[in-house]
Amino acid sequence: MKKRLLLRQKQVLLSAIFIEDRNAKRYSEWSDRFRPYHDEACHLLEELEQEELEHKKQLETVYAKKFQELPNLKSLKIDQALFLTEELKMPDEHFFVINKEMAVSILQATLVAEEDAYKFYQSILRETEDEDLLAVCKLLSEFEEDHVLKVVNWIDKYKNELLIEKNAH
Protein backbone atom coordinates (compact mmCIF):
# COMPACT_ATOMS: atom_id res chain seq x y z
CA MET A 1 0.00 0.00 0.00
CA LYS A 2 2.75 2.49 0.96
CA LYS A 3 4.67 1.65 -2.24
CA ARG A 4 1.56 2.38 -4.35
CA LEU A 5 1.05 5.70 -2.52
CA LEU A 6 4.68 6.71 -3.13
CA LEU A 7 4.36 5.80 -6.81
CA ARG A 8 1.23 7.94 -7.05
CA GLN A 9 2.96 10.86 -5.32
CA LYS A 10 5.89 10.53 -7.73
CA GLN A 11 3.56 10.54 -10.74
CA VAL A 12 1.64 13.55 -9.40
CA LEU A 13 4.83 15.53 -8.83
CA LEU A 14 6.28 14.50 -12.19
CA SER A 15 3.01 15.52 -13.84
CA ALA A 16 3.12 18.93 -12.17
CA ILE A 17 6.75 19.41 -13.23
CA PHE A 18 5.82 18.41 -16.78
CA ILE A 19 2.94 20.93 -16.88
CA GLU A 20 5.11 23.79 -15.63
CA ASP A 21 7.91 22.91 -18.05
CA ARG A 22 5.58 22.62 -21.03
CA ASN A 23 3.82 25.90 -20.24
CA ALA A 24 7.15 27.72 -19.83
CA LYS A 25 8.21 26.49 -23.29
CA ARG A 26 4.86 27.54 -24.78
CA TYR A 27 5.09 31.02 -23.28
CA SER A 28 8.65 31.45 -24.55
CA GLU A 29 7.53 30.69 -28.11
CA TRP A 30 4.39 32.80 -27.83
CA SER A 31 6.30 35.80 -26.43
CA ASP A 32 8.51 35.63 -29.55
CA ARG A 33 5.35 35.72 -31.67
CA PHE A 34 4.18 38.88 -29.86
CA ARG A 35 7.52 40.71 -29.94
CA PRO A 36 7.04 42.64 -33.21
CA TYR A 37 3.37 43.37 -32.47
CA HIS A 38 3.00 44.40 -28.86
CA ASP A 39 5.87 44.70 -26.40
CA GLU A 40 3.70 44.71 -23.26
CA ALA A 41 1.96 41.46 -24.15
CA CYS A 42 5.35 39.99 -25.02
CA HIS A 43 6.57 40.93 -21.53
CA LEU A 44 3.47 39.39 -19.93
CA LEU A 45 4.27 36.05 -21.60
CA GLU A 46 7.96 36.33 -20.65
CA GLU A 47 6.90 36.98 -17.06
CA LEU A 48 4.60 33.95 -17.12
CA GLU A 49 7.43 31.86 -18.58
CA GLN A 50 9.77 32.84 -15.74
CA GLU A 51 7.10 32.13 -13.13
CA GLU A 52 6.42 28.70 -14.63
CA LEU A 53 10.15 27.91 -14.50
CA GLU A 54 10.18 28.99 -10.83
CA HIS A 55 7.17 26.74 -10.15
CA LYS A 56 9.04 23.88 -11.81
CA LYS A 57 12.05 24.47 -9.53
CA GLN A 58 9.82 24.47 -6.45
CA LEU A 59 8.27 21.18 -7.51
CA GLU A 60 11.66 19.66 -8.30
CA THR A 61 12.83 20.63 -4.80
CA VAL A 62 9.84 18.92 -3.18
CA TYR A 63 10.42 15.86 -5.36
CA ALA A 64 14.13 15.64 -4.52
CA LYS A 65 13.45 16.08 -0.80
CA LYS A 66 10.66 13.51 -0.75
CA PHE A 67 12.23 10.80 -2.93
CA GLN A 68 15.97 11.45 -2.48
CA GLU A 69 16.45 11.58 -6.25
CA LEU A 70 16.19 14.08 -9.06
CA PRO A 71 12.95 14.03 -11.04
CA ASN A 72 13.10 12.31 -14.40
CA LEU A 73 10.28 13.32 -16.73
CA LYS A 74 11.04 10.33 -18.93
CA SER A 75 9.53 8.12 -16.25
CA LEU A 76 6.20 9.91 -16.65
CA LYS A 77 3.82 7.83 -18.70
CA ILE A 78 3.39 9.56 -22.05
CA ASP A 79 -0.37 9.01 -22.22
CA GLN A 80 -0.67 10.59 -18.78
CA ALA A 81 1.46 13.55 -19.85
CA LEU A 82 -0.61 14.14 -22.97
CA PHE A 83 -3.83 13.93 -20.96
CA LEU A 84 -2.53 16.61 -18.60
CA THR A 85 -1.76 19.18 -21.27
CA GLU A 86 -4.23 19.62 -24.01
CA GLU A 87 -2.82 20.37 -27.45
CA LEU A 88 -3.67 24.00 -28.00
CA LYS A 89 -4.76 25.25 -31.40
CA MET A 90 -2.73 28.20 -32.58
CA PRO A 91 -3.20 30.45 -35.57
CA ASP A 92 -0.71 29.37 -38.20
CA GLU A 93 -1.34 31.76 -41.06
CA HIS A 94 1.60 33.82 -39.82
CA PHE A 95 4.18 33.10 -37.12
CA PHE A 96 4.18 36.59 -35.64
CA VAL A 97 1.14 38.26 -34.16
CA ILE A 98 -0.09 40.66 -36.82
CA ASN A 99 -3.49 41.75 -35.51
CA LYS A 100 -5.68 41.83 -32.42
CA GLU A 101 -7.65 38.74 -33.45
CA MET A 102 -4.47 36.70 -33.53
CA ALA A 103 -3.37 38.24 -30.22
CA VAL A 104 -6.66 37.21 -28.63
CA SER A 105 -6.27 33.69 -30.05
CA ILE A 106 -2.83 33.22 -28.48
CA LEU A 107 -3.96 34.71 -25.19
CA GLN A 108 -6.98 32.39 -25.16
CA ALA A 109 -4.62 29.43 -25.57
CA THR A 110 -2.59 30.85 -22.67
CA LEU A 111 -5.78 31.06 -20.63
CA VAL A 112 -6.60 27.39 -21.32
CA ALA A 113 -3.09 26.36 -20.23
CA GLU A 114 -3.36 28.37 -17.00
CA GLU A 115 -6.87 27.13 -16.21
CA ASP A 116 -5.75 23.53 -16.77
CA ALA A 117 -2.79 24.00 -14.40
CA TYR A 118 -5.09 25.58 -11.80
CA LYS A 119 -7.57 22.68 -12.05
CA PHE A 120 -4.72 20.17 -11.77
CA TYR A 121 -3.43 21.75 -8.54
CA GLN A 122 -6.96 21.97 -7.16
CA SER A 123 -7.45 18.25 -7.80
CA ILE A 124 -4.23 17.46 -5.92
CA LEU A 125 -5.39 19.60 -3.00
CA ARG A 126 -8.59 17.56 -2.82
CA GLU A 127 -6.89 14.18 -3.11
CA THR A 128 -3.62 14.24 -1.18
CA GLU A 129 -2.75 14.20 2.48
CA ASP A 130 0.99 14.70 1.93
CA GLU A 131 1.91 17.92 3.76
CA ASP A 132 4.82 18.90 1.47
CA LEU A 133 2.73 18.35 -1.63
CA LEU A 134 -0.24 20.19 -0.12
CA ALA A 135 1.89 23.22 0.72
CA VAL A 136 3.45 23.58 -2.71
CA CYS A 137 0.21 22.85 -4.60
CA LYS A 138 -1.70 25.40 -2.51
CA LEU A 139 0.86 28.04 -3.38
CA LEU A 140 1.01 27.08 -7.05
CA SER A 141 -2.78 26.99 -7.26
CA GLU A 142 -2.87 30.59 -6.03
CA PHE A 143 -0.21 31.59 -8.57
CA GLU A 144 -2.11 29.93 -11.41
CA GLU A 145 -5.31 31.66 -10.33
CA ASP A 146 -3.45 34.98 -10.49
CA HIS A 147 -2.15 34.08 -13.96
CA VAL A 148 -5.72 33.36 -15.11
CA LEU A 149 -6.81 36.82 -13.97
CA LYS A 150 -3.87 38.53 -15.71
CA VAL A 151 -4.56 36.75 -18.99
CA VAL A 152 -8.32 37.42 -18.81
CA ASN A 153 -7.55 41.13 -18.35
CA TRP A 154 -5.37 41.12 -21.47
CA ILE A 155 -7.98 39.27 -23.50
CA ASP A 156 -10.63 41.78 -22.38
CA LYS A 157 -8.30 44.66 -23.31
CA TYR A 158 -7.83 43.37 -26.86
CA LYS A 159 -11.51 42.53 -27.29
CA ASN A 160 -12.50 46.02 -26.15
CA GLU A 161 -10.04 47.55 -28.61
CA LEU A 162 -11.53 45.39 -31.38
CA LEU A 163 -15.04 46.57 -30.49
CA ILE A 164 -13.94 50.20 -30.54
CA GLU A 165 -12.28 49.71 -33.91
CA LYS A 166 -15.36 48.01 -35.40
CA ASN A 167 -17.71 50.67 -34.06
CA ALA A 168 -15.48 53.42 -35.48
CA HIS A 169 -15.96 52.05 -39.02
PDB file of C-alpha atoms in Angstrom:
ATOM      1  CA  MET A   1       0.000   0.000   0.000  1.00  0.00           C
ATOM      2  CA  LYS A   2       2.754   2.486   0.957  1.00  0.00           C
ATOM      3  CA  LYS A   3       4.665   1.650  -2.242  1.00  0.00           C
ATOM      4  CA  ARG A   4       1.558   2.379  -4.351  1.00  0.00           C
ATOM      5  CA  LEU A   5       1.047   5.703  -2.520  1.00  0.00           C
ATOM      6  CA  LEU A   6       4.679   6.707  -3.133  1.00  0.00           C
ATOM      7  CA  LEU A   7       4.361   5.796  -6.807  1.00  0.00           C
ATOM      8  CA  ARG A   8       1.234   7.942  -7.053  1.00  0.00           C
ATOM      9  CA  GLN A   9       2.962  10.857  -5.322  1.00  0.00           C
ATOM     10  CA  LYS A  10       5.893  10.526  -7.731  1.00  0.00           C
ATOM     11  CA  GLN A  11       3.559  10.537 -10.738  1.00  0.00           C
ATOM     12  CA  VAL A  12       1.639  13.547  -9.399  1.00  0.00           C
ATOM     13  CA  LEU A  13       4.832  15.533  -8.826  1.00  0.00           C
ATOM     14  CA  LEU A  14       6.280  14.503 -12.187  1.00  0.00           C
ATOM     15  CA  SER A  15       3.011  15.517 -13.840  1.00  0.00           C
ATOM     16  CA  ALA A  16       3.121  18.926 -12.168  1.00  0.00           C
ATOM     17  CA  ILE A  17       6.751  19.415 -13.228  1.00  0.00           C
ATOM     18  CA  PHE A  18       5.816  18.413 -16.777  1.00  0.00           C
ATOM     19  CA  ILE A  19       2.937  20.933 -16.876  1.00  0.00           C
ATOM     20  CA  GLU A  20       5.110  23.793 -15.627  1.00  0.00           C
ATOM     21  CA  ASP A  21       7.908  22.914 -18.049  1.00  0.00           C
ATOM     22  CA  ARG A  22       5.578  22.619 -21.030  1.00  0.00           C
ATOM     23  CA  ASN A  23       3.815  25.897 -20.240  1.00  0.00           C
ATOM     24  CA  ALA A  24       7.152  27.715 -19.830  1.00  0.00           C
ATOM     25  CA  LYS A  25       8.206  26.495 -23.294  1.00  0.00           C
ATOM     26  CA  ARG A  26       4.863  27.540 -24.781  1.00  0.00           C
ATOM     27  CA  TYR A  27       5.087  31.024 -23.283  1.00  0.00           C
ATOM     28  CA  SER A  28       8.645  31.446 -24.553  1.00  0.00           C
ATOM     29  CA  GLU A  29       7.526  30.691 -28.114  1.00  0.00           C
ATOM     30  CA  TRP A  30       4.393  32.803 -27.829  1.00  0.00           C
ATOM     31  CA  SER A  31       6.295  35.802 -26.435  1.00  0.00           C
ATOM     32  CA  ASP A  32       8.505  35.634 -29.545  1.00  0.00           C
ATOM     33  CA  ARG A  33       5.354  35.721 -31.673  1.00  0.00           C
ATOM     34  CA  PHE A  34       4.177  38.877 -29.862  1.00  0.00           C
ATOM     35  CA  ARG A  35       7.520  40.712 -29.936  1.00  0.00           C
ATOM     36  CA  PRO A  36       7.039  42.642 -33.205  1.00  0.00           C
ATOM     37  CA  TYR A  37       3.368  43.367 -32.469  1.00  0.00           C
ATOM     38  CA  HIS A  38       3.004  44.397 -28.858  1.00  0.00           C
ATOM     39  CA  ASP A  39       5.873  44.696 -26.400  1.00  0.00           C
ATOM     40  CA  GLU A  40       3.697  44.712 -23.262  1.00  0.00           C
ATOM     41  CA  ALA A  41       1.957  41.458 -24.151  1.00  0.00           C
ATOM     42  CA  CYS A  42       5.354  39.987 -25.016  1.00  0.00           C
ATOM     43  CA  HIS A  43       6.566  40.935 -21.526  1.00  0.00           C
ATOM     44  CA  LEU A  44       3.474  39.386 -19.932  1.00  0.00           C
ATOM     45  CA  LEU A  45       4.271  36.049 -21.596  1.00  0.00           C
ATOM     46  CA  GLU A  46       7.956  36.327 -20.654  1.00  0.00           C
ATOM     47  CA  GLU A  47       6.903  36.982 -17.056  1.00  0.00           C
ATOM     48  CA  LEU A  48       4.602  33.951 -17.119  1.00  0.00           C
ATOM     49  CA  GLU A  49       7.432  31.857 -18.582  1.00  0.00           C
ATOM     50  CA  GLN A  50       9.768  32.838 -15.740  1.00  0.00           C
ATOM     51  CA  GLU A  51       7.101  32.132 -13.131  1.00  0.00           C
ATOM     52  CA  GLU A  52       6.419  28.696 -14.635  1.00  0.00           C
ATOM     53  CA  LEU A  53      10.151  27.915 -14.495  1.00  0.00           C
ATOM     54  CA  GLU A  54      10.185  28.990 -10.828  1.00  0.00           C
ATOM     55  CA  HIS A  55       7.174  26.735 -10.150  1.00  0.00           C
ATOM     56  CA  LYS A  56       9.040  23.878 -11.813  1.00  0.00           C
ATOM     57  CA  LYS A  57      12.048  24.471  -9.532  1.00  0.00           C
ATOM     58  CA  GLN A  58       9.819  24.470  -6.450  1.00  0.00           C
ATOM     59  CA  LEU A  59       8.266  21.185  -7.508  1.00  0.00           C
ATOM     60  CA  GLU A  60      11.659  19.655  -8.299  1.00  0.00           C
ATOM     61  CA  THR A  61      12.833  20.631  -4.799  1.00  0.00           C
ATOM     62  CA  VAL A  62       9.837  18.923  -3.184  1.00  0.00           C
ATOM     63  CA  TYR A  63      10.415  15.863  -5.361  1.00  0.00           C
ATOM     64  CA  ALA A  64      14.132  15.636  -4.523  1.00  0.00           C
ATOM     65  CA  LYS A  65      13.452  16.085  -0.800  1.00  0.00           C
ATOM     66  CA  LYS A  66      10.662  13.512  -0.751  1.00  0.00           C
ATOM     67  CA  PHE A  67      12.230  10.800  -2.934  1.00  0.00           C
ATOM     68  CA  GLN A  68      15.972  11.448  -2.477  1.00  0.00           C
ATOM     69  CA  GLU A  69      16.452  11.583  -6.250  1.00  0.00           C
ATOM     70  CA  LEU A  70      16.190  14.081  -9.059  1.00  0.00           C
ATOM     71  CA  PRO A  71      12.950  14.029 -11.045  1.00  0.00           C
ATOM     72  CA  ASN A  72      13.097  12.306 -14.400  1.00  0.00           C
ATOM     73  CA  LEU A  73      10.275  13.323 -16.727  1.00  0.00           C
ATOM     74  CA  LYS A  74      11.045  10.333 -18.930  1.00  0.00           C
ATOM     75  CA  SER A  75       9.533   8.116 -16.250  1.00  0.00           C
ATOM     76  CA  LEU A  76       6.201   9.915 -16.647  1.00  0.00           C
ATOM     77  CA  LYS A  77       3.819   7.835 -18.696  1.00  0.00           C
ATOM     78  CA  ILE A  78       3.387   9.556 -22.049  1.00  0.00           C
ATOM     79  CA  ASP A  79      -0.367   9.013 -22.219  1.00  0.00           C
ATOM     80  CA  GLN A  80      -0.674  10.594 -18.778  1.00  0.00           C
ATOM     81  CA  ALA A  81       1.460  13.552 -19.851  1.00  0.00           C
ATOM     82  CA  LEU A  82      -0.612  14.136 -22.968  1.00  0.00           C
ATOM     83  CA  PHE A  83      -3.831  13.933 -20.957  1.00  0.00           C
ATOM     84  CA  LEU A  84      -2.534  16.614 -18.604  1.00  0.00           C
ATOM     85  CA  THR A  85      -1.759  19.183 -21.272  1.00  0.00           C
ATOM     86  CA  GLU A  86      -4.228  19.621 -24.015  1.00  0.00           C
ATOM     87  CA  GLU A  87      -2.821  20.372 -27.448  1.00  0.00           C
ATOM     88  CA  LEU A  88      -3.673  24.002 -28.003  1.00  0.00           C
ATOM     89  CA  LYS A  89      -4.765  25.249 -31.396  1.00  0.00           C
ATOM     90  CA  MET A  90      -2.728  28.201 -32.575  1.00  0.00           C
ATOM     91  CA  PRO A  91      -3.203  30.454 -35.566  1.00  0.00           C
ATOM     92  CA  ASP A  92      -0.713  29.371 -38.199  1.00  0.00           C
ATOM     93  CA  GLU A  93      -1.337  31.763 -41.056  1.00  0.00           C
ATOM     94  CA  HIS A  94       1.604  33.816 -39.819  1.00  0.00           C
ATOM     95  CA  PHE A  95       4.184  33.096 -37.125  1.00  0.00           C
ATOM     96  CA  PHE A  96       4.180  36.585 -35.641  1.00  0.00           C
ATOM     97  CA  VAL A  97       1.143  38.257 -34.158  1.00  0.00           C
ATOM     98  CA  ILE A  98      -0.086  40.660 -36.816  1.00  0.00           C
ATOM     99  CA  ASN A  99      -3.494  41.746 -35.514  1.00  0.00           C
ATOM    100  CA  LYS A 100      -5.683  41.834 -32.424  1.00  0.00           C
ATOM    101  CA  GLU A 101      -7.654  38.743 -33.448  1.00  0.00           C
ATOM    102  CA  MET A 102      -4.466  36.702 -33.532  1.00  0.00           C
ATOM    103  CA  ALA A 103      -3.370  38.243 -30.224  1.00  0.00           C
ATOM    104  CA  VAL A 104      -6.661  37.206 -28.626  1.00  0.00           C
ATOM    105  CA  SER A 105      -6.272  33.687 -30.047  1.00  0.00           C
ATOM    106  CA  ILE A 106      -2.834  33.220 -28.476  1.00  0.00           C
ATOM    107  CA  LEU A 107      -3.963  34.714 -25.188  1.00  0.00           C
ATOM    108  CA  GLN A 108      -6.980  32.391 -25.160  1.00  0.00           C
ATOM    109  CA  ALA A 109      -4.618  29.434 -25.570  1.00  0.00           C
ATOM    110  CA  THR A 110      -2.591  30.853 -22.671  1.00  0.00           C
ATOM    111  CA  LEU A 111      -5.781  31.055 -20.630  1.00  0.00           C
ATOM    112  CA  VAL A 112      -6.597  27.394 -21.319  1.00  0.00           C
ATOM    113  CA  ALA A 113      -3.093  26.362 -20.227  1.00  0.00           C
ATOM    114  CA  GLU A 114      -3.365  28.370 -16.998  1.00  0.00           C
ATOM    115  CA  GLU A 115      -6.868  27.126 -16.214  1.00  0.00           C
ATOM    116  CA  ASP A 116      -5.746  23.532 -16.770  1.00  0.00           C
ATOM    117  CA  ALA A 117      -2.794  23.999 -14.397  1.00  0.00           C
ATOM    118  CA  TYR A 118      -5.092  25.581 -11.796  1.00  0.00           C
ATOM    119  CA  LYS A 119      -7.567  22.678 -12.053  1.00  0.00           C
ATOM    120  CA  PHE A 120      -4.721  20.168 -11.767  1.00  0.00           C
ATOM    121  CA  TYR A 121      -3.427  21.749  -8.538  1.00  0.00           C
ATOM    122  CA  GLN A 122      -6.955  21.974  -7.156  1.00  0.00           C
ATOM    123  CA  SER A 123      -7.452  18.250  -7.798  1.00  0.00           C
ATOM    124  CA  ILE A 124      -4.234  17.462  -5.922  1.00  0.00           C
ATOM    125  CA  LEU A 125      -5.389  19.599  -3.003  1.00  0.00           C
ATOM    126  CA  ARG A 126      -8.590  17.557  -2.817  1.00  0.00           C
ATOM    127  CA  GLU A 127      -6.886  14.180  -3.112  1.00  0.00           C
ATOM    128  CA  THR A 128      -3.616  14.243  -1.182  1.00  0.00           C
ATOM    129  CA  GLU A 129      -2.747  14.200   2.478  1.00  0.00           C
ATOM    130  CA  ASP A 130       0.986  14.704   1.932  1.00  0.00           C
ATOM    131  CA  GLU A 131       1.914  17.921   3.760  1.00  0.00           C
ATOM    132  CA  ASP A 132       4.819  18.900   1.466  1.00  0.00           C
ATOM    133  CA  LEU A 133       2.728  18.347  -1.632  1.00  0.00           C
ATOM    134  CA  LEU A 134      -0.241  20.190  -0.116  1.00  0.00           C
ATOM    135  CA  ALA A 135       1.885  23.216   0.724  1.00  0.00           C
ATOM    136  CA  VAL A 136       3.454  23.581  -2.708  1.00  0.00           C
ATOM    137  CA  CYS A 137       0.208  22.849  -4.598  1.00  0.00           C
ATOM    138  CA  LYS A 138      -1.703  25.396  -2.511  1.00  0.00           C
ATOM    139  CA  LEU A 139       0.860  28.045  -3.375  1.00  0.00           C
ATOM    140  CA  LEU A 140       1.006  27.075  -7.055  1.00  0.00           C
ATOM    141  CA  SER A 141      -2.785  26.987  -7.259  1.00  0.00           C
ATOM    142  CA  GLU A 142      -2.873  30.589  -6.026  1.00  0.00           C
ATOM    143  CA  PHE A 143      -0.210  31.594  -8.570  1.00  0.00           C
ATOM    144  CA  GLU A 144      -2.105  29.927 -11.409  1.00  0.00           C
ATOM    145  CA  GLU A 145      -5.315  31.656 -10.334  1.00  0.00           C
ATOM    146  CA  ASP A 146      -3.446  34.984 -10.492  1.00  0.00           C
ATOM    147  CA  HIS A 147      -2.152  34.077 -13.964  1.00  0.00           C
ATOM    148  CA  VAL A 148      -5.725  33.360 -15.112  1.00  0.00           C
ATOM    149  CA  LEU A 149      -6.814  36.823 -13.969  1.00  0.00           C
ATOM    150  CA  LYS A 150      -3.871  38.534 -15.705  1.00  0.00           C
ATOM    151  CA  VAL A 151      -4.564  36.751 -18.988  1.00  0.00           C
ATOM    152  CA  VAL A 152      -8.320  37.425 -18.806  1.00  0.00           C
ATOM    153  CA  ASN A 153      -7.550  41.130 -18.349  1.00  0.00           C
ATOM    154  CA  TRP A 154      -5.369  41.123 -21.467  1.00  0.00           C
ATOM    155  CA  ILE A 155      -7.980  39.267 -23.496  1.00  0.00           C
ATOM    156  CA  ASP A 156     -10.629  41.782 -22.381  1.00  0.00           C
ATOM    157  CA  LYS A 157      -8.297  44.659 -23.310  1.00  0.00           C
ATOM    158  CA  TYR A 158      -7.826  43.374 -26.859  1.00  0.00           C
ATOM    159  CA  LYS A 159     -11.513  42.526 -27.288  1.00  0.00           C
ATOM    160  CA  ASN A 160     -12.503  46.018 -26.147  1.00  0.00           C
ATOM    161  CA  GLU A 161     -10.041  47.549 -28.613  1.00  0.00           C
ATOM    162  CA  LEU A 162     -11.527  45.387 -31.378  1.00  0.00           C
ATOM    163  CA  LEU A 163     -15.043  46.575 -30.495  1.00  0.00           C
ATOM    164  CA  ILE A 164     -13.945  50.195 -30.540  1.00  0.00           C
ATOM    165  CA  GLU A 165     -12.278  49.714 -33.914  1.00  0.00           C
ATOM    166  CA  LYS A 166     -15.359  48.010 -35.395  1.00  0.00           C
ATOM    167  CA  ASN A 167     -17.709  50.669 -34.057  1.00  0.00           C
ATOM    168  CA  ALA A 168     -15.485  53.419 -35.475  1.00  0.00           C
ATOM    169  CA  HIS A 169     -15.955  52.049 -39.024  1.00  0.00           C
TER     170      HIS A 169
END
